[in-house]
Amino acid sequence: MIWDVENECMDVEQRRELQLHRLRSTVARLAATVPYYRDQFAQAGLDPLDIQSLEDLQHVPFTTKDGMRETYPTGMFAAPMSEIVRIHSSSGTTGTPILAAYTQADVDIWAETIARTICLGGGSKGDILQVAYGYGLFTGGLGLHYGGERVGCTVIPMSAGNTRRQLMMMRDLKSTILACTPSYALTLADEAAEGGISPDELGLKSGLLGAEVWSDSIRSTIEQMLNIKAHDIYGLTEIIGPGVSAECEYQCGLHVCDDHFIPEVIDPATGKPLPEGEQGELVFTCITKQAFPVIRFRTRDITRLHYDTCECGRTSARMERITGRTDDMLIIRGVNIFPSQIEHVLINMEETLPHYQLVVTKEGRLDVLEVQVEVSPTLLADTIRVLETLEMKIRSELVSALGVRCRVKLVEPKSIERSIGKAKRVIDLRKERQI
Ligand code: DLL
């Protein structure tokens, strides 16, 4: 089911006109109400009236996380506090957090975009939606919650964690849709398998999984273990939270709610917009929000955009699944490595489990990358020779995929900490050592 046929299937030219109209009024409003943007526009020599076409967006300066930090806490809000009904905050672990504000109109838009997400993920009125994203300042829990109610689902606000109780509720209430991070879906699937709970007993049909980078191989594992269709859903606090884009049943990219958020892909080095299909950094401009509309926000997420019409009938732009972040990239002895490349190698091995962690240290001047991966319990009972052979095999596959040597450490099942939210895959001890 398509939640909002009028807007999701709108004629492409008509949508472009709508985008331009909304963009112009947002830029004019920001110039009038937010000193930060007024200064930015003035420095760039931009008069809001100069925006005559969507192509002119490229002349508008970017907004970065640093810019947001400078204006902490409320310097980027474009509505008075008396109009703001909700605050959320980014989950960043370093530096000043970023606060996102919503007026009632923004909360309504958010519920609408999440309603689209739920329907993209095969949901409709009557579904039982178990929300196992964290509730609180993180946007996952409340975001999915309000969207679920908008669609007419029965929403179970579990929040993240308490895995046994999650499974009990899932089984007893016959939840049909699970919303959580992919890594928590794996934790739930593992625990169900261990407790002898079969996917049939659970009765889930689909997963709305996102908030972290995950691969197609992890998707297959989750789909198989829980017997669901796993949909990738994407979003970020600075833009609205989840509800920015999601996959439909064809799983051929995530449909962007581009009547609310204009996507661009730029070359992260030059800042120049890239043509359709080229890989680069994703940038978003909010064109309907009231309290915290962000212009050309550099997400640091890496992807490609496509504009052809999907088989499902939606005409919106689609983004490919995120392969990494520009700031996720590890530089190991001069070689650029994304954790997703390592995951790809590990997941395609039969002998290992989909649980791994990367630990980076420095020995003298040399960067050392250790890949710790859990092995299946049956293998642990084997001789040391078998394990050594496996270690060697992983090492050599990694060296050919990455172009740099790394250490491999096979560890027992469950020795890598299970995540209930976003998984922490990389522990980079280099900076800490240098201090
Ligand atoms: O993670 C919002 C969200 C909640 C999205 C629930 C989906 C589901 P932040 O905590 O601000 O917001 O983190 C945003 O998470 O820039 C990406 O790097 C990453 N991210 C989010 N969704 C995906 C995804 C929420 N589907 C940051 N695939 C983003 C890959 C994702 N990375």
Short mmCIF file of C-alpha atoms and ligand atoms in Angstrom, two decimals:
data_model
loop_
_atom_site.label_atom_id
_atom_site.label_comp_id
_atom_site.label_asym_id
_atom_site.label_seq_id
_atom_site.Cartn_x
_atom_site.Cartn_y
_atom_site.Cartn_z
CA MET A 1 0.00 0.00 0.00
CA ILE A 2 1.22 3.51 -0.82
CA TRP A 3 0.48 5.90 2.07
CA ASP A 4 0.30 9.18 0.15
CA VAL A 5 -0.25 8.45 -3.54
CA GLU A 6 -0.69 12.11 -4.41
CA ASN A 7 2.76 13.11 -3.18
CA GLU A 8 4.74 9.88 -3.52
CA CYS A 9 3.64 9.25 -7.11
CA MET A 10 3.51 12.90 -8.19
CA ASP A 11 4.54 13.80 -11.73
CA VAL A 12 8.29 14.50 -11.61
CA GLU A 13 8.06 17.96 -13.15
CA GLN A 14 5.27 18.92 -10.84
CA ARG A 15 7.35 17.81 -7.87
CA ARG A 16 10.30 19.88 -9.06
CA GLU A 17 8.06 22.94 -9.17
CA LEU A 18 6.84 22.20 -5.69
CA GLN A 19 10.39 21.74 -4.46
CA LEU A 20 11.49 25.05 -5.93
CA HIS A 21 8.56 26.90 -4.43
CA ARG A 22 9.21 25.39 -0.99
CA LEU A 23 12.97 25.91 -1.23
CA ARG A 24 12.59 29.60 -2.02
CA SER A 25 10.25 30.21 0.86
CA THR A 26 12.43 28.25 3.33
CA VAL A 27 15.60 30.12 2.33
CA ALA A 28 13.80 33.48 2.58
CA ARG A 29 12.40 32.59 6.00
CA LEU A 30 15.82 31.48 7.29
CA ALA A 31 17.46 34.65 6.02
CA ALA A 32 14.84 36.63 7.90
CA THR A 33 14.83 34.69 11.17
CA VAL A 34 18.16 32.91 11.79
CA PRO A 35 21.25 35.15 12.15
CA TYR A 36 23.56 32.20 11.39
CA TYR A 37 22.01 31.72 7.95
CA ARG A 38 21.78 35.46 7.32
CA ASP A 39 25.57 35.68 7.86
CA GLN A 40 26.27 32.58 5.80
CA PHE A 41 24.20 33.84 2.88
CA ALA A 42 25.79 37.31 3.12
CA GLN A 43 29.30 35.83 3.13
CA ALA A 44 28.44 33.80 0.03
CA GLY A 45 26.93 36.92 -1.61
CA LEU A 46 23.61 35.13 -1.91
CA ASP A 47 20.32 36.97 -2.01
CA PRO A 48 17.46 34.48 -1.41
CA LEU A 49 15.72 36.00 -4.44
CA ASP A 50 18.62 34.72 -6.56
CA ILE A 51 17.25 31.21 -6.27
CA GLN A 52 15.35 30.92 -9.53
CA SER A 53 15.73 27.21 -10.23
CA LEU A 54 16.57 24.01 -8.36
CA GLU A 55 20.03 24.15 -9.95
CA ASP A 56 20.65 27.38 -8.03
CA LEU A 57 20.68 25.32 -4.84
CA GLN A 58 24.33 24.58 -5.55
CA HIS A 59 25.17 28.24 -4.87
CA VAL A 60 23.78 28.03 -1.35
CA PRO A 61 26.46 27.37 1.29
CA PHE A 62 26.55 24.02 3.11
CA THR A 63 25.57 23.52 6.71
CA THR A 64 27.93 21.29 8.64
CA LYS A 65 27.91 19.64 12.03
CA ASP A 66 30.54 22.18 13.12
CA GLY A 67 28.25 25.04 12.17
CA MET A 68 25.53 23.46 14.24
CA ARG A 69 27.84 23.05 17.21
CA GLU A 70 28.82 26.72 17.03
CA THR A 71 25.19 27.71 17.36
CA TYR A 72 24.39 25.27 20.20
CA PRO A 73 21.90 25.08 21.81
CA THR A 74 19.17 27.02 19.99
CA GLY A 75 20.97 29.29 17.52
CA MET A 76 19.60 27.50 14.45
CA PHE A 77 16.00 27.39 15.56
CA ALA A 78 13.73 29.27 13.20
CA ALA A 79 10.69 29.35 15.47
CA PRO A 80 10.25 30.85 18.94
CA MET A 81 10.52 28.44 21.88
CA SER A 82 6.82 28.94 22.61
CA GLU A 83 6.04 27.25 19.26
CA ILE A 84 8.40 24.32 19.82
CA VAL A 85 6.66 21.22 21.14
CA ARG A 86 9.55 18.70 21.07
CA ILE A 87 13.34 18.51 21.26
CA HIS A 88 15.48 15.55 20.20
CA SER A 89 19.24 15.23 20.11
CA SER A 90 21.83 13.49 18.01
CA SER A 91 23.42 10.36 19.35
CA GLY A 92 26.97 11.60 18.68
CA THR A 93 29.41 10.38 21.28
CA THR A 94 31.94 13.18 20.82
CA GLY A 95 31.68 16.94 21.10
CA THR A 96 28.67 19.13 21.72
CA PRO A 97 25.39 17.42 20.87
CA ILE A 98 23.05 18.81 18.25
CA LEU A 99 19.54 19.69 19.28
CA ALA A 100 16.67 19.27 16.85
CA ALA A 101 13.44 21.17 17.45
CA TYR A 102 9.92 20.48 16.17
CA THR A 103 6.78 22.61 16.06
CA GLN A 104 3.44 20.80 16.03
CA ALA A 105 3.45 21.14 12.23
CA ASP A 106 6.89 19.47 12.13
CA VAL A 107 5.73 16.60 14.34
CA ASP A 108 2.81 16.14 11.94
CA ILE A 109 5.10 16.08 8.90
CA TRP A 110 7.29 13.57 10.69
CA ALA A 111 4.35 11.27 11.44
CA GLU A 112 3.44 11.49 7.74
CA THR A 113 6.93 10.62 6.51
CA ILE A 114 7.14 7.70 8.95
CA ALA A 115 3.69 6.56 7.83
CA ARG A 116 5.18 6.40 4.32
CA THR A 117 8.13 4.41 5.72
CA ILE A 118 5.84 1.90 7.43
CA CYS A 119 3.79 1.40 4.26
CA LEU A 120 6.97 1.12 2.17
CA GLY A 121 7.91 -1.66 4.59
CA GLY A 122 4.69 -3.55 3.92
CA GLY A 123 2.70 -2.21 6.88
CA SER A 124 -0.86 -0.89 7.08
CA LYS A 125 -3.68 -0.37 9.55
CA GLY A 126 -4.09 -3.46 11.67
CA ASP A 127 -0.42 -4.30 11.85
CA ILE A 128 1.19 -4.76 15.24
CA LEU A 129 4.33 -2.65 15.31
CA GLN A 130 6.93 -3.47 17.92
CA VAL A 131 9.21 -0.46 18.30
CA ALA A 132 12.54 -1.60 19.68
CA TYR A 133 14.44 1.57 18.81
CA GLY A 134 15.43 3.58 21.87
CA TYR A 135 12.87 6.08 23.17
CA GLY A 136 14.12 9.38 24.53
CA LEU A 137 16.34 11.97 22.90
CA PHE A 138 17.17 9.48 20.11
CA THR A 139 14.66 9.94 17.28
CA GLY A 140 14.15 6.24 16.53
CA GLY A 141 11.60 5.30 19.20
CA LEU A 142 9.23 8.27 19.18
CA GLY A 143 9.61 8.72 15.42
CA LEU A 144 8.38 5.23 14.61
CA HIS A 145 5.79 5.47 17.37
CA TYR A 146 3.92 8.48 16.01
CA GLY A 147 4.11 7.19 12.44
CA GLY A 148 2.72 3.83 13.58
CA GLU A 149 -0.24 5.51 15.24
CA ARG A 150 -0.81 7.66 12.16
CA VAL A 151 -1.09 4.52 10.01
CA GLY A 152 -3.43 2.88 12.53
CA CYS A 153 -1.04 0.17 13.71
CA THR A 154 -1.11 -1.17 17.24
CA VAL A 155 2.15 0.24 18.54
CA ILE A 156 4.14 -1.55 21.25
CA PRO A 157 6.63 0.97 22.66
CA MET A 158 9.25 -1.52 23.87
CA SER A 159 12.28 0.74 23.41
CA ALA A 160 15.66 -1.00 23.03
CA GLY A 161 16.97 -3.80 25.23
CA ASN A 162 15.45 -6.41 27.51
CA THR A 163 15.73 -8.99 24.77
CA ARG A 164 13.81 -11.82 26.48
CA ARG A 165 10.87 -9.55 27.17
CA GLN A 166 10.94 -8.35 23.56
CA LEU A 167 10.62 -11.93 22.36
CA MET A 168 7.87 -12.70 24.83
CA MET A 169 5.80 -9.70 23.69
CA MET A 170 6.50 -10.51 20.08
CA ARG A 171 5.25 -14.04 20.52
CA ASP A 172 2.30 -13.29 22.81
CA LEU A 173 0.97 -10.27 20.94
CA LYS A 174 1.90 -11.64 17.51
CA SER A 175 3.78 -8.53 16.44
CA THR A 176 3.86 -8.35 12.66
CA ILE A 177 6.49 -5.61 12.20
CA LEU A 178 9.72 -5.16 14.11
CA ALA A 179 11.44 -1.77 14.11
CA CYS A 180 15.00 -1.71 15.47
CA THR A 181 18.62 -1.48 14.36
CA PRO A 182 19.85 -4.36 12.17
CA SER A 183 22.37 -5.31 14.83
CA TYR A 184 19.64 -5.54 17.45
CA ALA A 185 17.51 -7.59 15.04
CA LEU A 186 20.45 -10.03 14.90
CA THR A 187 20.66 -10.11 18.69
CA LEU A 188 16.93 -10.83 18.88
CA ALA A 189 17.22 -13.53 16.21
CA ASP A 190 20.14 -15.18 18.04
CA GLU A 191 18.32 -15.16 21.34
CA ALA A 192 15.17 -16.58 19.75
CA ALA A 193 17.18 -19.39 18.15
CA GLU A 194 18.89 -20.15 21.45
CA GLY A 195 15.61 -20.19 23.34
CA GLY A 196 14.15 -22.59 20.79
CA ILE A 197 11.61 -20.03 19.56
CA SER A 198 10.93 -20.62 15.88
CA PRO A 199 10.19 -17.78 13.45
CA ASP A 200 6.73 -19.29 12.91
CA GLU A 201 5.96 -18.96 16.57
CA LEU A 202 6.86 -15.27 16.36
CA GLY A 203 4.86 -14.52 13.24
CA LEU A 204 6.75 -11.39 12.19
CA LYS A 205 6.42 -10.43 8.52
CA SER A 206 8.66 -7.43 8.14
CA GLY A 207 11.47 -5.42 9.70
CA LEU A 208 12.04 -1.64 9.53
CA LEU A 209 15.75 -1.66 10.12
CA GLY A 210 18.17 1.23 10.03
CA ALA A 211 20.14 3.84 11.99
CA GLU A 212 23.46 2.15 11.14
CA VAL A 213 25.36 0.83 8.16
CA TRP A 214 24.49 -2.77 7.28
CA SER A 215 25.07 -4.95 4.28
CA ASP A 216 22.95 -7.09 2.01
CA SER A 217 24.55 -10.19 3.50
CA ILE A 218 23.47 -9.20 7.02
CA ARG A 219 20.05 -8.55 5.54
CA SER A 220 19.84 -12.10 4.18
CA THR A 221 20.90 -13.52 7.55
CA ILE A 222 18.22 -11.54 9.38
CA GLU A 223 15.56 -12.34 6.80
CA GLN A 224 16.32 -16.01 7.05
CA MET A 225 16.57 -16.21 10.84
CA LEU A 226 13.36 -14.26 11.51
CA ASN A 227 11.53 -15.21 8.32
CA ILE A 228 10.78 -11.57 7.46
CA LYS A 229 11.35 -9.11 4.67
CA ALA A 230 13.93 -6.67 6.04
CA HIS A 231 13.52 -3.09 4.81
CA ASP A 232 16.31 -0.55 5.09
CA ILE A 233 15.08 2.71 6.62
CA TYR A 234 17.18 5.84 6.84
CA GLY A 235 17.21 9.20 8.52
CA LEU A 236 19.14 11.53 10.78
CA THR A 237 18.40 13.84 13.69
CA GLU A 238 19.56 16.95 11.85
CA ILE A 239 17.01 16.41 9.07
CA ILE A 240 14.04 14.99 11.04
CA GLY A 241 15.05 11.55 12.38
CA PRO A 242 13.93 8.33 10.66
CA GLY A 243 11.42 8.98 7.89
CA VAL A 244 13.82 10.53 5.40
CA SER A 245 13.85 7.48 3.12
CA ALA A 246 12.98 3.78 3.09
CA GLU A 247 12.91 0.74 0.81
CA CYS A 248 9.76 -0.58 -0.83
CA GLU A 249 9.05 -4.24 -1.60
CA TYR A 250 11.41 -4.16 -4.59
CA GLN A 251 14.34 -3.29 -2.32
CA CYS A 252 16.06 -1.36 -5.09
CA GLY A 253 17.11 1.73 -3.19
CA LEU A 254 15.45 3.86 -0.55
CA HIS A 255 12.64 6.20 -1.64
CA VAL A 256 13.42 9.69 -0.40
CA CYS A 257 10.56 11.89 0.84
CA ASP A 258 11.86 14.48 -1.58
CA ASP A 259 8.81 16.71 -1.39
CA HIS A 260 10.15 17.45 2.14
CA PHE A 261 13.91 16.88 1.87
CA ILE A 262 15.85 17.60 -1.34
CA PRO A 263 18.74 15.15 -1.71
CA GLU A 264 22.02 15.87 -3.51
CA VAL A 265 25.22 13.85 -3.84
CA ILE A 266 28.42 15.88 -3.85
CA ASP A 267 32.09 15.19 -4.25
CA PRO A 268 33.26 15.35 -0.61
CA ALA A 269 36.59 16.85 -1.65
CA THR A 270 35.36 19.66 -3.91
CA GLY A 271 31.79 20.12 -2.72
CA LYS A 272 30.57 20.00 -6.34
CA PRO A 273 27.26 18.22 -7.06
CA LEU A 274 27.73 14.87 -8.83
CA PRO A 275 25.54 13.55 -11.65
CA GLU A 276 22.94 10.82 -11.10
CA GLY A 277 24.44 7.44 -10.23
CA GLU A 278 27.82 8.70 -9.07
CA GLN A 279 28.99 7.90 -5.59
CA GLY A 280 29.61 10.69 -3.12
CA GLU A 281 28.46 12.40 0.06
CA LEU A 282 24.76 12.80 0.63
CA VAL A 283 23.46 16.31 1.32
CA PHE A 284 19.91 17.23 2.38
CA THR A 285 17.88 20.42 2.37
CA CYS A 286 14.69 20.59 4.43
CA ILE A 287 11.96 22.49 2.58
CA THR A 288 8.86 22.09 4.74
CA LYS A 289 10.02 22.20 8.34
CA GLN A 290 9.30 25.15 10.63
CA ALA A 291 11.48 24.94 13.74
CA PHE A 292 14.74 23.51 12.42
CA PRO A 293 14.94 23.51 8.64
CA VAL A 294 18.51 22.78 7.67
CA ILE A 295 19.92 23.87 4.34
CA ARG A 296 22.38 21.66 2.41
CA PHE A 297 23.38 19.61 5.41
CA ARG A 298 26.47 17.49 4.77
CA THR A 299 25.53 14.10 6.18
CA ARG A 300 28.95 12.46 5.63
CA ASP A 301 27.01 9.39 4.45
CA ILE A 302 28.19 7.84 1.20
CA THR A 303 25.73 6.74 -1.46
CA ARG A 304 24.39 7.26 -5.01
CA LEU A 305 21.09 8.75 -6.19
CA HIS A 306 18.74 7.46 -8.90
CA TYR A 307 15.77 9.21 -10.44
CA ASP A 308 14.10 6.59 -12.64
CA THR A 309 10.60 5.53 -11.64
CA CYS A 310 10.46 2.43 -9.46
CA GLU A 311 8.28 -0.55 -10.29
CA CYS A 312 6.19 0.24 -7.21
CA GLY A 313 4.95 3.41 -8.93
CA ARG A 314 6.59 5.93 -6.65
CA THR A 315 8.37 8.67 -8.58
CA SER A 316 10.61 9.96 -5.79
CA ALA A 317 14.42 9.97 -5.95
CA ARG A 318 16.00 6.79 -4.59
CA MET A 319 19.26 6.51 -2.70
CA GLU A 320 21.31 3.33 -2.60
CA ARG A 321 21.97 1.82 0.80
CA ILE A 322 24.67 3.73 2.68
CA THR A 323 28.04 2.05 2.29
CA GLY A 324 29.86 4.06 4.93
CA ARG A 325 30.53 7.52 6.21
CA THR A 326 33.31 9.84 5.12
CA ASP A 327 34.41 9.93 8.75
CA ASP A 328 34.16 6.12 9.17
CA MET A 329 37.04 5.59 6.85
CA LEU A 330 40.07 4.08 8.52
CA ILE A 331 43.47 4.94 7.18
CA ILE A 332 45.70 1.97 7.84
CA ARG A 333 49.29 2.47 6.77
CA GLY A 334 48.13 4.92 4.12
CA VAL A 335 45.34 2.72 2.73
CA ASN A 336 41.71 3.85 2.96
CA ILE A 337 39.45 1.18 4.37
CA PHE A 338 35.73 1.18 5.09
CA PRO A 339 34.45 -1.22 7.76
CA SER A 340 31.79 -2.37 5.27
CA GLN A 341 34.54 -3.86 3.05
CA ILE A 342 35.68 -6.01 5.95
CA GLU A 343 32.13 -6.99 6.80
CA HIS A 344 31.62 -8.12 3.22
CA VAL A 345 34.56 -10.54 3.46
CA LEU A 346 33.57 -11.90 6.88
CA ILE A 347 29.90 -12.37 6.15
CA ASN A 348 30.61 -14.43 3.08
CA MET A 349 32.55 -17.01 5.11
CA GLU A 350 30.64 -20.05 6.28
CA GLU A 351 32.75 -20.63 9.35
CA THR A 352 32.26 -17.24 10.98
CA LEU A 353 29.26 -15.61 12.66
CA PRO A 354 27.98 -12.14 11.73
CA HIS A 355 29.56 -10.60 14.84
CA TYR A 356 32.84 -8.78 14.53
CA GLN A 357 34.82 -5.82 15.81
CA LEU A 358 37.78 -3.91 14.43
CA VAL A 359 40.47 -2.76 16.82
CA VAL A 360 43.06 -0.28 15.56
CA THR A 361 46.26 0.40 17.49
CA LYS A 362 49.72 1.76 16.82
CA GLU A 363 52.91 -0.20 17.25
CA GLY A 364 55.76 2.27 16.94
CA ARG A 365 54.79 4.20 13.84
CA LEU A 366 52.82 1.38 12.32
CA ASP A 367 49.01 1.20 12.31
CA VAL A 368 47.78 -2.23 13.29
CA LEU A 369 44.29 -3.39 12.42
CA GLU A 370 43.01 -6.42 14.25
CA VAL A 371 39.82 -8.03 13.00
CA GLN A 372 38.09 -9.96 15.75
CA VAL A 373 35.38 -12.29 14.55
CA GLU A 374 33.28 -14.91 16.27
CA VAL A 375 33.45 -18.44 14.91
CA SER A 376 30.62 -20.95 14.91
CA PRO A 377 30.48 -23.18 18.01
CA THR A 378 31.04 -26.37 16.02
CA LEU A 379 34.34 -25.05 14.74
CA LEU A 380 35.64 -24.25 18.19
CA ALA A 381 35.65 -27.93 19.03
CA ASP A 382 38.10 -28.51 16.15
CA THR A 383 41.85 -28.79 16.41
CA ILE A 384 44.12 -25.77 16.60
CA ARG A 385 45.23 -26.59 13.07
CA VAL A 386 41.76 -26.13 11.71
CA LEU A 387 41.48 -22.77 13.45
CA GLU A 388 44.89 -21.66 12.22
CA THR A 389 43.94 -22.59 8.68
CA LEU A 390 40.76 -20.55 8.97
CA GLU A 391 42.68 -17.58 10.37
CA MET A 392 45.04 -17.75 7.44
CA LYS A 393 42.17 -17.99 4.98
CA ILE A 394 40.48 -14.89 6.42
CA ARG A 395 43.78 -13.00 6.47
CA SER A 396 44.46 -13.71 2.85
CA GLU A 397 40.91 -12.79 1.74
CA LEU A 398 41.16 -9.56 3.68
CA VAL A 399 44.52 -8.65 2.18
CA SER A 400 43.20 -9.13 -1.32
CA ALA A 401 40.02 -7.14 -0.59
CA LEU A 402 41.71 -4.30 1.29
CA GLY A 403 45.21 -4.18 -0.10
CA VAL A 404 46.71 -4.08 3.36
CA ARG A 405 47.66 -6.76 5.85
CA CYS A 406 45.69 -7.10 9.07
CA ARG A 407 45.61 -9.42 12.06
CA VAL A 408 42.79 -11.84 12.56
CA LYS A 409 41.63 -13.05 15.92
CA LEU A 410 39.00 -15.77 16.10
CA VAL A 411 36.91 -15.44 19.21
CA GLU A 412 34.23 -17.53 20.89
CA PRO A 413 30.57 -17.00 20.12
CA LYS A 414 29.04 -14.22 22.24
CA SER A 415 32.39 -12.75 23.27
CA ILE A 416 31.77 -9.58 21.25
CA GLU A 417 29.35 -7.33 23.06
CA ARG A 418 25.83 -7.47 21.61
CA SER A 419 24.28 -4.17 20.70
CA ILE A 420 20.78 -3.02 21.55
CA GLY A 421 21.13 0.15 19.48
CA LYS A 422 23.82 1.17 17.02
CA ALA A 423 26.62 -1.40 16.98
CA LYS A 424 30.11 -0.20 17.79
CA ARG A 425 32.21 -1.95 15.18
CA VAL A 426 35.41 0.07 15.35
CA ILE A 427 37.58 0.72 18.36
CA ASP A 428 40.33 3.10 17.31
CA LEU A 429 42.85 3.30 20.11
CA ARG A 430 45.39 5.29 18.10
CA LYS A 431 44.19 8.75 19.08
CA GLU A 432 43.83 7.86 22.74
CA ARG A 433 47.41 6.59 22.80
CA GLN A 434 48.76 9.72 21.20
CA ILE A 435 47.38 12.03 23.88
O1 DLL B 1 19.87 7.10 13.38
C1 DLL B 1 17.76 8.12 12.87
C2 DLL B 1 17.16 6.78 12.58
C3 DLL B 1 16.46 6.12 13.56
C4 DLL B 1 17.27 6.23 11.32
C5 DLL B 1 15.87 4.90 13.29
C6 DLL B 1 16.69 5.02 11.00
C7 DLL B 1 16.00 4.37 12.01
P1 DLL B 1 21.11 9.73 14.15
O2 DLL B 1 21.29 9.08 15.47
O3 DLL B 1 21.17 11.20 14.06
O4 DLL B 1 19.68 9.37 13.57
O5 DLL B 1 22.14 9.08 13.16
C8 DLL B 1 22.14 9.41 11.80
O6 DLL B 1 22.95 7.20 11.25
O7 DLL B 1 23.87 9.99 9.23
C9 DLL B 1 23.86 7.55 9.14
O8 DLL B 1 25.26 7.64 9.27
C10 DLL B 1 23.32 6.51 10.08
N1 DLL B 1 22.16 5.85 9.50
C11 DLL B 1 20.85 6.09 9.73
N2 DLL B 1 20.08 5.23 8.99
C12 DLL B 1 20.93 4.45 8.28
C13 DLL B 1 20.79 3.40 7.35
C14 DLL B 1 19.19 8.09 13.31
N3 DLL B 1 19.60 2.92 7.00
C15 DLL B 1 23.20 8.60 11.09
N4 DLL B 1 21.92 2.88 6.80
C16 DLL B 1 23.18 8.82 9.61
C17 DLL B 1 23.13 3.33 7.14
C18 DLL B 1 22.25 4.86 8.59
N5 DLL B 1 23.34 4.30 8.03
#
